[in-house]
Coordinates of N, CA and C and ligand atoms in Angstrom, one line a residue:
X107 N -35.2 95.0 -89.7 CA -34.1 94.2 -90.3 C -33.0 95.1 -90.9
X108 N -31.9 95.0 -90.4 CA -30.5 96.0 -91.3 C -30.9 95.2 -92.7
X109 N -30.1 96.5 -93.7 CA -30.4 97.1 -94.8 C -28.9 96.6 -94.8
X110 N -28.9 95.3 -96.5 CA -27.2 95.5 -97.2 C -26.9 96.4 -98.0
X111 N -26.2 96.2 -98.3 CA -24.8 97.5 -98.5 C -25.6 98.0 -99.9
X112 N -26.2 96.9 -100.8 CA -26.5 97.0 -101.9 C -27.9 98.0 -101.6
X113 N -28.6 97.6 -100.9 CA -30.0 98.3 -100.7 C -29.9 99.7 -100.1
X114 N -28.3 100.0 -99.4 CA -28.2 101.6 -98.5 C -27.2 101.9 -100.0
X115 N -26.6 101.3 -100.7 CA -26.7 102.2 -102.4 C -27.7 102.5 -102.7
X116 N -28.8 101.8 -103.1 CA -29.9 101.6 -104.0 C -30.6 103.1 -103.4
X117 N -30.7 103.4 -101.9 CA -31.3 104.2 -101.4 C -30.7 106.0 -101.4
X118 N -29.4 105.8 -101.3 CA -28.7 107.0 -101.5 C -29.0 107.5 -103.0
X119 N -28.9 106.3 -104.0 CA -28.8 107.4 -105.5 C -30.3 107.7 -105.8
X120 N -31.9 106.8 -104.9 CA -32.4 107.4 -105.2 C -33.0 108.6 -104.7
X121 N -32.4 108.9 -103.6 CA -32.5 110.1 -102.8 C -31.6 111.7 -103.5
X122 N -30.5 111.0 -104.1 CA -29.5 112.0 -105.0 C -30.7 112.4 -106.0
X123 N -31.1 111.1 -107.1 CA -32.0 111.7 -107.8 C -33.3 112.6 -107.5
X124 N -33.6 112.3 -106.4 CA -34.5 113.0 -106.2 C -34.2 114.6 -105.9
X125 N -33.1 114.5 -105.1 CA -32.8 115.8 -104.4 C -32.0 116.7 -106.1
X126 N -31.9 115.6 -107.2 CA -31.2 116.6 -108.4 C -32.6 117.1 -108.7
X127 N -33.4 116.3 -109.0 CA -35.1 116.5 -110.0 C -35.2 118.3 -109.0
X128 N -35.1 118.0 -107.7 CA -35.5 119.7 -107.0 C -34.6 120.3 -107.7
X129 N -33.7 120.1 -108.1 CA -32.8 120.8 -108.7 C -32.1 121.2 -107.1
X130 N -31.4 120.5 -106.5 CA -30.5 120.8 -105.7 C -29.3 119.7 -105.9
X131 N -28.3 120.5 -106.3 CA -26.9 120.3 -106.3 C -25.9 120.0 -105.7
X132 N -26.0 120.5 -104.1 CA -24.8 119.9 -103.6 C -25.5 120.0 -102.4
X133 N -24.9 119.3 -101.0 CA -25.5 118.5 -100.1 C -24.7 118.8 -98.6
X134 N -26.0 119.3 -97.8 CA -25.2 119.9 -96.7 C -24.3 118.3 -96.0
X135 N -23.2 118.5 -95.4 CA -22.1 117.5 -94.9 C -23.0 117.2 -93.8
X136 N -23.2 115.9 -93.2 CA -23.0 115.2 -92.1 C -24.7 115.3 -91.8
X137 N -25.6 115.9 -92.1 CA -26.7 116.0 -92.2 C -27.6 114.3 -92.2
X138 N -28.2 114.2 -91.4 CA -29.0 113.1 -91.6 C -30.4 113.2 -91.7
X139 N -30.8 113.4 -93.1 CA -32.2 114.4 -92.8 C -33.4 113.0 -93.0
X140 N -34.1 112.5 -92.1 CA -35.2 111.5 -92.4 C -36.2 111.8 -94.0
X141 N -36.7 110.5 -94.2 CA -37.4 110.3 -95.4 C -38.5 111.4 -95.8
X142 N -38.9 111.2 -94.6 CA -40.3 111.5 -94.0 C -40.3 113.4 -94.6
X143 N -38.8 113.6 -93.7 CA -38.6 115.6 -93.7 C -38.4 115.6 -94.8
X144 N -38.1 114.8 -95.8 CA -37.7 115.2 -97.4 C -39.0 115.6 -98.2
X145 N -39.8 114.4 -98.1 CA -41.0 114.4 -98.8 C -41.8 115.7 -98.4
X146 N -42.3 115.4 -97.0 CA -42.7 116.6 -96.6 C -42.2 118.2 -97.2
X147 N -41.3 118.4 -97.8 CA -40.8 119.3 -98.4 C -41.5 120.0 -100.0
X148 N -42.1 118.7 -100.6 CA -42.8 118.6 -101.7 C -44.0 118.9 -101.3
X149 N -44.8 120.2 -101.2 CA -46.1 120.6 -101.5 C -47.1 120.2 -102.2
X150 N -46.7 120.5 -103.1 CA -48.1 120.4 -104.3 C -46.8 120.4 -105.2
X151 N -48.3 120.2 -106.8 CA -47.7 119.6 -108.1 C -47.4 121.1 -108.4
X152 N -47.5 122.4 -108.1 CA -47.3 123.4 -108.8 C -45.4 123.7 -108.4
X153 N -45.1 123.2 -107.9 CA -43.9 123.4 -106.8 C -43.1 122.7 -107.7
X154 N -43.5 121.4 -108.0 CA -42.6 120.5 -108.9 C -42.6 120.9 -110.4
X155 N -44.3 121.6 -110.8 CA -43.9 122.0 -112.1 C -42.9 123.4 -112.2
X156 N -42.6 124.3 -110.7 CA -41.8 125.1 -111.1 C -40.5 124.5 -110.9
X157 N -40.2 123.7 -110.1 CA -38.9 123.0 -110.1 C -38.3 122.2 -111.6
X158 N -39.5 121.8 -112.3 CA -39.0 121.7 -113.9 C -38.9 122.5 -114.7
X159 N -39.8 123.7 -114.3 CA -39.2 124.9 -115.1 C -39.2 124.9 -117.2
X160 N -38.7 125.4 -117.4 CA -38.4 125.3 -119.2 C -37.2 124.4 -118.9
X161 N -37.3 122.9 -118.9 CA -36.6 122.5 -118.8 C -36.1 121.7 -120.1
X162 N -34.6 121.7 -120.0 CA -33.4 121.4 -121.3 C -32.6 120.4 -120.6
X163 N -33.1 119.5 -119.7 CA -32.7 118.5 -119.3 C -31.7 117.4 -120.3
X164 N -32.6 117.5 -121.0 CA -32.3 116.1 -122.2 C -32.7 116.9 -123.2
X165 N -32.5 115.9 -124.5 CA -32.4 116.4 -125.9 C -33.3 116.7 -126.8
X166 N -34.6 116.5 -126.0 CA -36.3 116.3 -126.5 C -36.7 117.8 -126.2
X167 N -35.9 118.6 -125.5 CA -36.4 119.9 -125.1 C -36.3 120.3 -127.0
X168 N -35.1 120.1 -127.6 CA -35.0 120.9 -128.5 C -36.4 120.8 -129.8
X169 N -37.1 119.5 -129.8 CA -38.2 119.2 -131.0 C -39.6 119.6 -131.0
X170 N -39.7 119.8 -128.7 CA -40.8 119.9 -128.5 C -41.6 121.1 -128.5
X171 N -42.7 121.4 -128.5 CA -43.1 122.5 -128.6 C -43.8 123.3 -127.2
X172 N -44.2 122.1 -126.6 CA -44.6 122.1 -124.9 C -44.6 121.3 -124.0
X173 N -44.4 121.7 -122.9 CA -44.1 120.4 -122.5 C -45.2 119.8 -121.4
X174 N -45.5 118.5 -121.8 CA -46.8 118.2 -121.1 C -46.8 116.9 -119.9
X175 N -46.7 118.1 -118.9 CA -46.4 117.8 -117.4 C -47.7 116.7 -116.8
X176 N -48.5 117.2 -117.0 CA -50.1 116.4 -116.9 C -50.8 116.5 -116.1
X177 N -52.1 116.1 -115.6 CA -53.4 116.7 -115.6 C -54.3 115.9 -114.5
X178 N -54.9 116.8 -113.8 CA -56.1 115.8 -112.8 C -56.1 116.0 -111.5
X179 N -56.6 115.2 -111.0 CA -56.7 115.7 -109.5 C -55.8 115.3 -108.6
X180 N -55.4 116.2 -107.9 CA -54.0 116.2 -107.5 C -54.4 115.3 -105.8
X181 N -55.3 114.8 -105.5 CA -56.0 113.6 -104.5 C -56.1 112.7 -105.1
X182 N -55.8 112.2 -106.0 CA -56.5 111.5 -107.0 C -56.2 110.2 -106.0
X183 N -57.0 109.1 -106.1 CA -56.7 107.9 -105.4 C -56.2 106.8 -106.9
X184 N -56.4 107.2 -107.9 CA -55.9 106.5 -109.2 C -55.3 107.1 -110.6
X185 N -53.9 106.9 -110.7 CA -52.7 107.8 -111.3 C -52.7 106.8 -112.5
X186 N -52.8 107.3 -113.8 CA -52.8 106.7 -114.8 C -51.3 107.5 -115.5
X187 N -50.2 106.2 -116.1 CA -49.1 106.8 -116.4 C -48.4 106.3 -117.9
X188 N -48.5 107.1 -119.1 CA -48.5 106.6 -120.1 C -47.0 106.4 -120.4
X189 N -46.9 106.6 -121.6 CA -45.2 106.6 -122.1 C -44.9 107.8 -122.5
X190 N -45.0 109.0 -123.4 CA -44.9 110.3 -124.1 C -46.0 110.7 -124.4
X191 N -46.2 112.2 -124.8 CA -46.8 113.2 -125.5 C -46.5 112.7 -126.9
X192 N -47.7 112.6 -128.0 CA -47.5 112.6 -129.4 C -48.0 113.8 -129.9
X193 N -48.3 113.9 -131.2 CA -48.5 115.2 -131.9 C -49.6 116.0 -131.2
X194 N -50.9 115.2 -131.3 CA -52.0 116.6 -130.5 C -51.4 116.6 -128.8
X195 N -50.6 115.8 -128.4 CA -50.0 116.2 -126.5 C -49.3 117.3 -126.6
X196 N -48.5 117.2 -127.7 CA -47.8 118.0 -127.5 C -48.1 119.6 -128.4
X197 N -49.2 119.8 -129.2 CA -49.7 121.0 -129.3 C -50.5 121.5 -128.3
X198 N -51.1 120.7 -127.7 CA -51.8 121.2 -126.5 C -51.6 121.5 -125.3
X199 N -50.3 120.9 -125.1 CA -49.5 120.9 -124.1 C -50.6 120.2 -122.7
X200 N -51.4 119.1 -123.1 CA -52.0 118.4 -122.3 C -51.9 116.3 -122.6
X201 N -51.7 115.8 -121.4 CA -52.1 114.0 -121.9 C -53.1 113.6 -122.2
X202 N -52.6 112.6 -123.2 CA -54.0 111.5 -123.4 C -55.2 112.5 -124.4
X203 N -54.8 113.2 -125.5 CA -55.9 114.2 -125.9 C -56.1 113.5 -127.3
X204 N -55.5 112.7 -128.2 CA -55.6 112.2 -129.3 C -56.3 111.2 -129.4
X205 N -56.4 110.7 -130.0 CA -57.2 109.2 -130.2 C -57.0 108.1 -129.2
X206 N -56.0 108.2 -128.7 CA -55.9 107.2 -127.6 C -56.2 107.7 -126.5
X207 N -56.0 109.0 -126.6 CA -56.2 109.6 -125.7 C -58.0 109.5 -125.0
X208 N -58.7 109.3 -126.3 CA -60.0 109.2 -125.9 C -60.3 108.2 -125.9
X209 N -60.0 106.9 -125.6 CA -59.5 106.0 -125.5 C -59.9 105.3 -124.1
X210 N -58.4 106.6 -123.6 CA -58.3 106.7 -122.0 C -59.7 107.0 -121.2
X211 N -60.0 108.0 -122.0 CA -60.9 108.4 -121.3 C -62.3 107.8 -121.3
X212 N -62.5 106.8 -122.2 CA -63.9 105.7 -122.1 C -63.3 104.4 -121.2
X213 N -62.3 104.5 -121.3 CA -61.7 103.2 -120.0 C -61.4 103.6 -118.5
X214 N -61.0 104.9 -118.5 CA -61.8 105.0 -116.9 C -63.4 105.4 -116.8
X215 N -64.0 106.0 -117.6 CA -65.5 106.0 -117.4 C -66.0 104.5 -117.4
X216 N -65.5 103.5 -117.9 CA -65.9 102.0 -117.6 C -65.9 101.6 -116.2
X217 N -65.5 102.2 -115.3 CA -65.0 101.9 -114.3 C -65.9 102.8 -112.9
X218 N -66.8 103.7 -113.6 CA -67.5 104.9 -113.6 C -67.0 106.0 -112.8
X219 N -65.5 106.2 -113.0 CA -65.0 107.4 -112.6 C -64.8 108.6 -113.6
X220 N -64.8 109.7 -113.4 CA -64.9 110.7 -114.5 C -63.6 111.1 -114.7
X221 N -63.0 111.4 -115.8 CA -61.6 111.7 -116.0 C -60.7 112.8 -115.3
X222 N -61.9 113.6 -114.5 CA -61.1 114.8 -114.0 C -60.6 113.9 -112.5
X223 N -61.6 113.5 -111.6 CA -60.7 113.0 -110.7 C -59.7 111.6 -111.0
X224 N -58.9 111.1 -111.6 CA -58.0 110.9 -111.9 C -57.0 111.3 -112.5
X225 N -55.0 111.3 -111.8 CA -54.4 112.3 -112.5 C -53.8 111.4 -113.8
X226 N -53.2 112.4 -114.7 CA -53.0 111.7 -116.1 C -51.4 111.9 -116.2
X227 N -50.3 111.1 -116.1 CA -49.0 111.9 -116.6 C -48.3 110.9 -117.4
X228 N -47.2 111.2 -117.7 CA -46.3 110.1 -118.7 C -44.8 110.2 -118.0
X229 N -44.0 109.0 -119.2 CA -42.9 108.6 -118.2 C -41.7 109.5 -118.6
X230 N -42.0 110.3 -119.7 CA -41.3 111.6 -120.2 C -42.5 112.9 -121.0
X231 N -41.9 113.9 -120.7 CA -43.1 115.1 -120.6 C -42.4 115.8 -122.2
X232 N -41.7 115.5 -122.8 CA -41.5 116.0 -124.1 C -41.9 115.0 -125.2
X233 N -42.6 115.1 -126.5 CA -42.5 114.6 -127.8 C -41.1 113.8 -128.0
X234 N -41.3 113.1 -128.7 CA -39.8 112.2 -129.0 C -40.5 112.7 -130.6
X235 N -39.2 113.1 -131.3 CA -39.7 113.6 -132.8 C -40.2 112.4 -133.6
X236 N -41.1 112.1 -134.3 CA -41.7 111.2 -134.9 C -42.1 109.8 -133.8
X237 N -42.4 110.8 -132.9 CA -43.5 109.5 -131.9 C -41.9 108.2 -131.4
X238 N -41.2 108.5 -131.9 CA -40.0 107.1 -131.6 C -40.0 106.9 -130.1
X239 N -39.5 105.8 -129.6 CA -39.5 105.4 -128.6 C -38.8 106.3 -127.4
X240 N -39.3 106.3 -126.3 CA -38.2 107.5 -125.6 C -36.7 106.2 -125.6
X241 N -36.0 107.3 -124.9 CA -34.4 106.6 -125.0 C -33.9 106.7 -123.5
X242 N -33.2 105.7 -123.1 CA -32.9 105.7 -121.6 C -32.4 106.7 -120.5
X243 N -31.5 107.8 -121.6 CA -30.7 108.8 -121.3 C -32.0 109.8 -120.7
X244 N -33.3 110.1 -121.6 CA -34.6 111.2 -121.7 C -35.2 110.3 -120.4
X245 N -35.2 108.8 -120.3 CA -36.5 108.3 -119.8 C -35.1 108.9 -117.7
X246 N -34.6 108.9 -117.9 CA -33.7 109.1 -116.8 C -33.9 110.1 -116.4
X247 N -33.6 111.2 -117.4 CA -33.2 112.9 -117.1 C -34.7 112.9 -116.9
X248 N -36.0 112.6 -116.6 CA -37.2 112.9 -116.8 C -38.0 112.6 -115.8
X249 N -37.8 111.1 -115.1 CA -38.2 110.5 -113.7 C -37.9 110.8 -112.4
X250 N -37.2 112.2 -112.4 CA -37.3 112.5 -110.9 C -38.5 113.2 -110.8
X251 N -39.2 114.1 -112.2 CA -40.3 114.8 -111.7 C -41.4 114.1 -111.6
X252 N -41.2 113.2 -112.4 CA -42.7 112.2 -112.5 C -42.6 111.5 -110.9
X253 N -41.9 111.2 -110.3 CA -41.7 110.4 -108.9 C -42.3 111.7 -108.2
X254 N -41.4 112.7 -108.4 CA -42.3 113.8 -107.7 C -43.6 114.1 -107.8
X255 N -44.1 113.8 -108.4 CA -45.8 113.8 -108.8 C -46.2 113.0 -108.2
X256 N -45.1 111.6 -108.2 CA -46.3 110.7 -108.0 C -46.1 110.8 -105.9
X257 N -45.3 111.4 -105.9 CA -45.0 111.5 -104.0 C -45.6 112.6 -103.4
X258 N -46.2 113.6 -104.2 CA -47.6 114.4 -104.0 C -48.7 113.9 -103.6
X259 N -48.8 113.5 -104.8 CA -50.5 112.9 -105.4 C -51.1 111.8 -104.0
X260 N -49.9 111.0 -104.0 CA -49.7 109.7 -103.5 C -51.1 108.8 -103.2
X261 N -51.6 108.4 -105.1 CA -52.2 107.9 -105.4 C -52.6 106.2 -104.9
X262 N -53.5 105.5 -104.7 CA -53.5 104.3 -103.8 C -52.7 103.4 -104.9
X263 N -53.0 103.4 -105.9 CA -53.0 103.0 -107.3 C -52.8 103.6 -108.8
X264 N -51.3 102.8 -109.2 CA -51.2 103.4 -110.1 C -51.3 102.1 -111.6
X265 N -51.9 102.6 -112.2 CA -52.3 101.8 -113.7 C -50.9 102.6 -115.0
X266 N -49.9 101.5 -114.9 CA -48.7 101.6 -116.3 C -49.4 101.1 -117.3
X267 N -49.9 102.3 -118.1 CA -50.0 102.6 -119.3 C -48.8 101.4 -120.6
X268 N -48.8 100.1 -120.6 CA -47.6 99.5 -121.6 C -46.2 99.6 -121.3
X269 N -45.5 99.0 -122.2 CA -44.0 98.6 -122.2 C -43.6 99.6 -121.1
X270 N -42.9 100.9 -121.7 CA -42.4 101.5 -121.2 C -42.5 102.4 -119.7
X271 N -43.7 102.4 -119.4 CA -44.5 103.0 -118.3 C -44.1 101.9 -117.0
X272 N -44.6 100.7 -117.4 CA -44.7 99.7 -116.4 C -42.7 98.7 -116.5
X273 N -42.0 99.1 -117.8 CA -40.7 98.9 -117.7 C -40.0 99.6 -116.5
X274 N -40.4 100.9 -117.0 CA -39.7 102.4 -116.1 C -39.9 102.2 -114.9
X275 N -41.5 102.2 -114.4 CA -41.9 101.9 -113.1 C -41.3 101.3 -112.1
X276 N -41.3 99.8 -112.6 CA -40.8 98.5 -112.0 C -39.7 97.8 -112.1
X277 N -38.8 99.1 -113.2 CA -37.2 99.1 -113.5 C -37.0 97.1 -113.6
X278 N -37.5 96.9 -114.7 CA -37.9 95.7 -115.0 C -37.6 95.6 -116.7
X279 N -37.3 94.3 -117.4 CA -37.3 94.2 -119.5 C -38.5 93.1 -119.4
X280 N -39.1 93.1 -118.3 CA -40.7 91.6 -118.4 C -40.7 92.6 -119.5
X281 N -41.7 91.8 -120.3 CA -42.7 92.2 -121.1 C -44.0 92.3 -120.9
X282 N -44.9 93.9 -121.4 CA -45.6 94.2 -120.6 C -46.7 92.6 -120.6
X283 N -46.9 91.9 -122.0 CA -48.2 91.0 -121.9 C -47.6 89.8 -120.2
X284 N -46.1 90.3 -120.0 CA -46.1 89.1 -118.1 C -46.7 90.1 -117.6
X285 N -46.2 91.1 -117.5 CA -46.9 92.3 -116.1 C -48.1 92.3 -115.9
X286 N -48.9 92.6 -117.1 CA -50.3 93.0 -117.4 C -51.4 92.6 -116.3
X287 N -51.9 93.3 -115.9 CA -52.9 92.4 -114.6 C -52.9 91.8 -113.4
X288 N -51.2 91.9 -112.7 CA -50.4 91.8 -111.7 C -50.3 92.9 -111.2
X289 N -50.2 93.3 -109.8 CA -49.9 93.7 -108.6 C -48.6 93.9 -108.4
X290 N -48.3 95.5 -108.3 CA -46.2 95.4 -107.9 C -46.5 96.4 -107.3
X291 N -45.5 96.9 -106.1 CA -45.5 97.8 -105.2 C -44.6 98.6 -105.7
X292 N -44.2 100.0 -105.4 CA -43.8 101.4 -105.6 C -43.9 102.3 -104.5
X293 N -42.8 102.3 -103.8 CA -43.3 103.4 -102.9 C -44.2 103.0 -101.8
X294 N -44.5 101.5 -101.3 CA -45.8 101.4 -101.2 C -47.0 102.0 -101.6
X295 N -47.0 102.3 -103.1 CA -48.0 102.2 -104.1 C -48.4 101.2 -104.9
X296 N -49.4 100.6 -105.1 CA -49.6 99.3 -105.9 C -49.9 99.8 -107.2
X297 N -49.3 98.9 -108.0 CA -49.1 99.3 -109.2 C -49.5 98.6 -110.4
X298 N -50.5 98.6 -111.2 CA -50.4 97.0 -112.5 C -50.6 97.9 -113.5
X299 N -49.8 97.5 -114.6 CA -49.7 97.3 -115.5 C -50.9 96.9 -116.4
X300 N -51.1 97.6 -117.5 CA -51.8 97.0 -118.8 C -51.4 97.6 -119.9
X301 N -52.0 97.6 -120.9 CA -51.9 98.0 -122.4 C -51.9 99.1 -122.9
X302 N -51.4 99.9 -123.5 CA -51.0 101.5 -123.2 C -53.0 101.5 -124.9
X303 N -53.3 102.4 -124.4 CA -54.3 102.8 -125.5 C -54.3 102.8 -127.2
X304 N -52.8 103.4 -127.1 CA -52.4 103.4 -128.7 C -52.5 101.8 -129.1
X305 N -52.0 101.1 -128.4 CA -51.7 99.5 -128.7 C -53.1 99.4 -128.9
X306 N -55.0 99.2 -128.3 CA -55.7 99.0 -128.3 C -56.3 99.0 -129.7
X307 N -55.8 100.3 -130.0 CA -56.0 101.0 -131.3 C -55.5 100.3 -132.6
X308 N -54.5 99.6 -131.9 CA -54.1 98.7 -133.3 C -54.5 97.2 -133.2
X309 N -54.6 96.7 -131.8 CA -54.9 95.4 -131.7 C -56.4 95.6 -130.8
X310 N -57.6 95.8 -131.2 CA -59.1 95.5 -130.5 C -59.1 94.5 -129.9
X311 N -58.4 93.7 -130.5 CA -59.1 92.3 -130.0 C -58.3 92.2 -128.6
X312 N -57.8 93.2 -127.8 CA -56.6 93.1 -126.3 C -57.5 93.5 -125.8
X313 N -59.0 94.4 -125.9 CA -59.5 95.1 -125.5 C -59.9 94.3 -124.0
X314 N -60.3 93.2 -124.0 CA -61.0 92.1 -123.2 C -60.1 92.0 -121.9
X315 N -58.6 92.0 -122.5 CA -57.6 92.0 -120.9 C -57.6 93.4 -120.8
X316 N -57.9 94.1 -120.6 CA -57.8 95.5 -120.3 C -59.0 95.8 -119.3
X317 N -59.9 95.2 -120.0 CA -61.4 95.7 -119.0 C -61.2 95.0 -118.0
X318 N -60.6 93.4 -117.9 CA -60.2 92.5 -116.5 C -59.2 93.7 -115.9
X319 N -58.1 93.8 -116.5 CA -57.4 94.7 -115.5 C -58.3 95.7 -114.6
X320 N -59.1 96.8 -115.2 CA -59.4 98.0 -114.8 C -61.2 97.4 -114.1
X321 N -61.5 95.8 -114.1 CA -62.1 95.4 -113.1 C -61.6 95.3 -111.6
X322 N -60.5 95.1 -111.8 CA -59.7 94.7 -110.7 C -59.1 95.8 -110.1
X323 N -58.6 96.8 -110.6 CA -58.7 98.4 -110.0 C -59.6 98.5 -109.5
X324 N -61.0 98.8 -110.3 CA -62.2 99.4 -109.3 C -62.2 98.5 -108.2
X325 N -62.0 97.2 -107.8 CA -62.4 96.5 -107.5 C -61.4 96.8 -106.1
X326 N -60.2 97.3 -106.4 CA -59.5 97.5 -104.9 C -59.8 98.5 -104.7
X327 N -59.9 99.9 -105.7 CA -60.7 101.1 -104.8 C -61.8 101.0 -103.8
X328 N -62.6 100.1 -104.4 CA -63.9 99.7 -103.7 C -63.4 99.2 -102.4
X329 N -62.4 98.7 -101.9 CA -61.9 97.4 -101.2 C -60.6 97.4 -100.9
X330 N -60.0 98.4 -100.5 CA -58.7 98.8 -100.1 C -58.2 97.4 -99.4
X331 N -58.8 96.6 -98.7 CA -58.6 95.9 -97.8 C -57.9 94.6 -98.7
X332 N -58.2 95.0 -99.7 CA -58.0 93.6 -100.8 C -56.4 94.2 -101.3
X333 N -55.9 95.1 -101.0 CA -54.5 95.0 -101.3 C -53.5 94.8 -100.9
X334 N -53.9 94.9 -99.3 CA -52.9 93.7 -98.4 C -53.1 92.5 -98.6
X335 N -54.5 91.3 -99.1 CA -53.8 90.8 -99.1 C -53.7 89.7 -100.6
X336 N -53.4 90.8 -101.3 CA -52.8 90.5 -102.9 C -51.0 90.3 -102.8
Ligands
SF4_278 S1 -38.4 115.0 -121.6 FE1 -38.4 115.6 -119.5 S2 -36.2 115.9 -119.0 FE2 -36.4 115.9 -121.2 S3 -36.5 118.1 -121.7 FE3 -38.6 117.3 -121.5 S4 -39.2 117.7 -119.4 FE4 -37.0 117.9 -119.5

């Protein structure tokens, strides 16, 4: 089916973004290079973390201390994607290591996978100074790498970590309690949304839609076949 005008925009700037995140700047003329040859271009996650480099992208480079690109197995068939690095992420310059962090990691062992094979990243890789919300300008300058991870990895399933993970994702203002537990595609990546850990932390009693959600993960890992037809 031809592509409208709106959808061969929608495709070019995210191709521009992608081709900025490599950090390439300007664009050979008249070239029509397939999807397919682009990607293929992307190796491994070591490639993308040197294409981010000490990056000063945005304004979070100046508070942070490290920057925490994120972790796991780079086959991973299940990509878990939070919102930011908070204080121990960002001394360690690793995700998910604080209290929610461990968190994370008793809710995929619920599921009985071990935390190494699953990869861990967020929807910006620097501290926001006092934990504040990222801001549209950072969550921008920040998502061509994370796309590039996720076009590596190329995870069967990806679980949005709350608001901002599953906003950014699904370039959506739902709120995550609509999202939560639904099915949305990316990339042809299936994608649901739940409750980022920190929230868990303050509200227990959510804990119960969470474990449905990450029943329903295992449940398509188990059962690929069940994603067509969700
Ligand atoms: S948040 Fe992302 S874009 Fe901003 S400085 Fe850190 S790595 Fe760069």
């Amino acid at each position: 089916m031809d592509k409208n005008i709106n959808e061969v925009i929608g495709d070019l700037k995210s191709y521009l973004e992608y081709l900025k995140g490599m950090g390439i700047t300007s664009l050979p003329l008249s070239e029509n290079i397939p999807e397919k040859v682009i990607r293929s271009e992307i190796l491994t996650l070591a490639e993308v973390r040197k294409e981010l480099g000490d990056c000063k992208r945005c304004k979070l480079h100046r508070t942070r201390r490290t920057i925490v690109f994120g972790e796991g197995n780079e086959n991973a068939t299940l990509m878990f994607i939070g919102e930011g690095p908070g204080y121990d992420e960002d001394v360690q310059g690793r995700p998910f290591v604080g209290k929610a962090g461990q968190l994370l990691t008793k809710i995929i062992e619920s599921i009985n996978l071990p935390r190494e094979e699953v990869y861990i990243a967020n929807i910006i890789k620097c501290r926001p100074p006092q934990n504040r919300n990222p801001e549209p300008d950072e969550i921008q300058s920040c998502n061509p790498f994370l796309m590039n991870q996720i076009r590596v990895i190329q995870p069967r399933i990806i679980c949005a970590l709350g608001t901002f993970s599953a906003q950014t994702l699904l370039k959506t203002d739902t709120k995550i309690s609509a999202l939560r537990g639904k099915l949305f595609d990316l990339e042809g990546i299936k994608v649901i949304p739940t409750y980022h850990p920190a929230f868990l932390l303050r509200n227990p009693e959510r804990k119960r839609e969470v474990w449905e959600d990450m029943k329903k993960i295992a449940e398509l890992i188990k059962n690929p076949t069940l994603m067509t037809e969700l």
